[in-house]
mmCIF file of C-alpha atoms in Angstrom:
data_model
loop_
_atom_site.group_PDB
_atom_site.id
_atom_site.type_symbol
_atom_site.label_atom_id
_atom_site.label_comp_id
_atom_site.label_asym_id
_atom_site.label_seq_id
_atom_site.Cartn_x
_atom_site.Cartn_y
_atom_site.Cartn_z
ATOM 1 C CA UNK A 652 -143.191 -105.275 60.040
ATOM 2 C CA UNK A 653 -140.598 -102.311 58.479
ATOM 3 C CA UNK A 654 -142.121 -100.527 54.701
ATOM 4 C CA UNK A 655 -138.597 -102.405 53.391
ATOM 5 C CA UNK A 656 -139.760 -106.156 54.904
ATOM 6 C CA UNK A 657 -143.259 -105.204 53.095
ATOM 7 C CA UNK A 658 -141.368 -104.405 49.769
ATOM 8 C CA UNK A 659 -138.729 -107.349 49.760
ATOM 9 C CA UNK A 660 -142.396 -109.861 50.442
ATOM 10 C CA UNK A 661 -143.937 -107.826 47.515
ATOM 11 C CA UNK A 662 -141.373 -108.617 45.256
ATOM 12 C CA UNK A 663 -140.692 -112.134 45.964
ATOM 13 C CA UNK A 664 -144.437 -112.801 45.953
ATOM 14 C CA UNK A 665 -144.467 -110.583 42.086
ATOM 15 C CA UNK A 666 -141.791 -112.536 41.521
ATOM 16 C CA UNK A 667 -142.760 -115.994 41.783
ATOM 17 C CA UNK A 668 -145.896 -115.792 40.055
ATOM 18 C CA UNK A 669 -144.533 -114.410 37.157
ATOM 19 C CA UNK A 670 -141.901 -117.286 37.283
ATOM 20 C CA UNK A 671 -144.388 -119.710 37.736
ATOM 21 C CA UNK A 672 -146.381 -118.134 33.861
ATOM 22 C CA UNK A 673 -142.767 -117.945 32.727
ATOM 23 C CA UNK A 674 -142.026 -121.773 33.604
ATOM 24 C CA UNK A 675 -145.902 -122.487 31.819
ATOM 25 C CA UNK A 676 -145.424 -120.573 28.685
ATOM 26 C CA UNK A 677 -141.626 -121.935 28.311
ATOM 27 C CA UNK A 678 -143.653 -125.665 28.937
ATOM 28 C CA UNK A 679 -146.320 -124.660 26.194
ATOM 29 C CA UNK A 680 -144.022 -123.719 23.514
ATOM 30 C CA UNK A 681 -141.836 -126.693 23.826
ATOM 31 C CA UNK A 682 -144.124 -129.357 23.294
ATOM 32 C CA UNK A 683 -146.405 -127.339 20.894
ATOM 33 C CA UNK A 684 -149.497 -126.714 22.730
ATOM 34 C CA UNK A 685 -150.469 -123.697 20.240
ATOM 35 C CA UNK A 686 -151.818 -121.404 23.475
ATOM 36 C CA UNK A 687 -151.116 -118.891 25.731
ATOM 37 C CA UNK A 688 -150.932 -119.807 30.258
ATOM 38 C CA UNK A 689 -153.761 -116.458 29.954
ATOM 39 C CA UNK A 690 -155.335 -119.000 26.806
ATOM 40 C CA UNK A 691 -155.467 -121.868 28.894
ATOM 41 C CA UNK A 692 -156.744 -119.991 32.103
ATOM 42 C CA UNK A 693 -159.875 -119.260 30.099
ATOM 43 C CA UNK A 694 -160.361 -122.757 28.459
ATOM 44 C CA UNK A 695 -159.959 -124.390 31.830
ATOM 45 C CA UNK A 696 -162.926 -122.022 33.635
ATOM 46 C CA UNK A 697 -164.814 -122.831 30.622
ATOM 47 C CA UNK A 698 -164.629 -126.527 30.788
ATOM 48 C CA UNK A 699 -165.084 -126.273 34.558
ATOM 49 C CA UNK A 700 -168.417 -124.838 34.044
ATOM 50 C CA UNK A 701 -170.096 -124.240 30.282
ATOM 51 C CA UNK A 702 -171.582 -120.928 29.501
ATOM 52 C CA UNK A 703 -170.236 -117.977 30.806
ATOM 53 C CA UNK A 704 -171.138 -114.508 30.428
ATOM 54 C CA UNK A 705 -167.798 -113.017 28.679
ATOM 55 C CA UNK A 706 -167.855 -110.002 31.840
ATOM 56 C CA UNK A 707 -168.281 -112.444 34.474
ATOM 57 C CA UNK A 708 -165.596 -114.612 32.713
ATOM 58 C CA UNK A 709 -163.297 -111.532 33.169
ATOM 59 C CA UNK A 710 -163.610 -110.714 36.945
ATOM 60 C CA UNK A 711 -162.885 -114.483 37.274
ATOM 61 C CA UNK A 712 -159.956 -114.536 35.842
ATOM 62 C CA UNK A 713 -158.956 -110.786 36.918
ATOM 63 C CA UNK A 714 -158.636 -108.881 33.473
ATOM 64 C CA UNK A 715 -159.868 -106.249 31.946
ATOM 65 C CA UNK A 716 -162.921 -106.662 28.956
ATOM 66 C CA UNK A 717 -160.661 -105.678 26.106
ATOM 67 C CA UNK A 718 -157.601 -108.181 27.123
ATOM 68 C CA UNK A 719 -160.349 -110.651 27.756
ATOM 69 C CA UNK A 720 -161.761 -109.900 24.353
ATOM 70 C CA UNK A 721 -158.599 -110.435 22.451
ATOM 71 C CA UNK A 722 -157.683 -113.747 24.331
ATOM 72 C CA UNK A 723 -161.519 -115.167 23.546
ATOM 73 C CA UNK A 724 -160.483 -113.567 19.881
ATOM 74 C CA UNK A 725 -157.702 -115.379 19.369
ATOM 75 C CA UNK A 726 -159.632 -118.967 21.035
ATOM 76 C CA UNK A 727 -162.124 -118.474 18.741
ATOM 77 C CA UNK A 728 -160.124 -117.994 15.343
ATOM 78 C CA UNK A 729 -158.719 -121.833 16.614
ATOM 79 C CA UNK A 730 -161.739 -122.948 16.970
ATOM 80 C CA UNK A 731 -161.308 -123.490 20.454
ATOM 81 C CA UNK A 732 -164.272 -121.473 22.125
ATOM 82 C CA UNK A 733 -166.953 -119.593 20.238
ATOM 83 C CA UNK A 734 -169.048 -116.529 21.307
ATOM 84 C CA UNK A 735 -173.178 -116.410 21.787
ATOM 85 C CA UNK A 736 -175.055 -113.529 21.774
ATOM 86 C CA UNK A 737 -176.971 -113.862 25.359
ATOM 87 C CA UNK A 738 -180.330 -114.658 25.114
ATOM 88 C CA UNK A 739 -181.368 -112.156 27.997
ATOM 89 C CA UNK A 740 -179.211 -109.662 27.421
ATOM 90 C CA UNK A 741 -178.093 -108.137 24.124
ATOM 91 C CA UNK A 742 -174.919 -106.046 25.010
ATOM 92 C CA UNK A 743 -173.410 -109.304 26.976
ATOM 93 C CA UNK A 744 -172.032 -112.969 25.364
ATOM 94 C CA UNK A 745 -171.730 -116.277 26.400
ATOM 95 C CA UNK A 746 -168.610 -118.177 26.175
ATOM 96 C CA UNK A 747 -168.150 -121.721 25.483
ATOM 97 C CA UNK A 748 -165.767 -124.500 24.399
ATOM 98 C CA UNK A 749 -166.177 -125.994 21.240
ATOM 99 C CA UNK A 750 -165.393 -129.748 21.431
ATOM 100 C CA UNK A 751 -161.860 -129.326 19.901
ATOM 101 C CA UNK A 752 -161.493 -127.285 22.999
ATOM 102 C CA UNK A 753 -163.100 -129.242 25.288
ATOM 103 C CA UNK A 754 -159.946 -131.915 23.862
ATOM 104 C CA UNK A 755 -157.482 -129.290 24.060
ATOM 105 C CA UNK A 756 -158.411 -129.021 28.000
ATOM 106 C CA UNK A 757 -158.560 -132.738 28.624
ATOM 107 C CA UNK A 758 -155.154 -133.060 26.522
ATOM 108 C CA UNK A 759 -153.411 -129.961 28.333
ATOM 109 C CA UNK A 760 -155.045 -131.045 31.876
ATOM 110 C CA UNK A 761 -151.894 -133.549 32.148
ATOM 111 C CA UNK A 762 -149.269 -131.719 31.284
ATOM 112 C CA UNK A 763 -150.438 -128.631 33.884
ATOM 113 C CA UNK A 764 -150.599 -130.960 36.974
ATOM 114 C CA UNK A 765 -147.188 -131.794 35.537
ATOM 115 C CA UNK A 766 -146.337 -127.800 35.807
ATOM 116 C CA UNK A 767 -147.740 -127.335 39.633
ATOM 117 C CA UNK A 768 -145.701 -130.238 40.390
ATOM 118 C CA UNK A 769 -142.585 -129.168 39.382
ATOM 119 C CA UNK A 770 -143.625 -125.399 40.855
ATOM 120 C CA UNK A 771 -144.215 -127.235 44.503
ATOM 121 C CA UNK A 772 -141.290 -129.245 44.490
ATOM 122 C CA UNK A 773 -139.158 -129.504 47.435
ATOM 123 C CA UNK A 774 -142.154 -128.533 49.589
ATOM 124 C CA UNK A 775 -144.625 -130.614 52.166
ATOM 125 C CA UNK A 776 -147.903 -130.818 53.218
ATOM 126 C CA UNK A 777 -147.365 -128.458 55.948
ATOM 127 C CA UNK A 778 -145.158 -126.074 53.733
ATOM 128 C CA UNK A 779 -148.210 -126.114 50.790
ATOM 129 C CA UNK A 780 -151.552 -125.507 53.614
ATOM 130 C CA UNK A 781 -149.249 -122.192 55.481
ATOM 131 C CA UNK A 782 -148.909 -121.151 51.498
ATOM 132 C CA UNK A 783 -152.444 -121.043 50.895
ATOM 133 C CA UNK A 784 -153.377 -119.701 54.479
ATOM 134 C CA UNK A 785 -151.098 -116.680 53.628
ATOM 135 C CA UNK A 786 -152.388 -115.930 50.108
ATOM 136 C CA UNK A 787 -155.807 -116.296 51.635
ATOM 137 C CA UNK A 788 -155.277 -114.113 54.033
ATOM 138 C CA UNK A 789 -153.751 -111.700 51.464
ATOM 139 C CA UNK A 790 -155.944 -112.046 49.531
ATOM 140 C CA UNK A 791 -158.518 -111.215 51.660
ATOM 141 C CA UNK A 792 -157.126 -108.361 53.260
ATOM 142 C CA UNK A 793 -157.375 -106.312 50.184
ATOM 143 C CA UNK A 794 -161.333 -107.864 49.197
#
């Protein structure tokens, strides 16, 4: 494949990822969720596994520490997460959802399912699996 093809596919991948995020953020705003997509991702991961170290969460979400700190600060201000000092490493913090945060995730999960369904509309099961394979291959190539 030539450089132009690589550039075109890279552009399509980036454009699509941005559009999915914009679409989700637009739905969040329209429905008054009062959080951003990035805040949702933090909350969703905390819902799956409580008490994550903040730096571990940053790696998992591919966010730098200052960006994740701002996201968590906003979630703490909204009463959706809390940050506690790590019991064994005083330089680290443990982040967890509050009860209000858990309720928010439970409220938003069906809405996020609708967003994902819209993104996959018109794709067959085979399309989905092939797409997943391609994305995983790209990811592994860059690991």
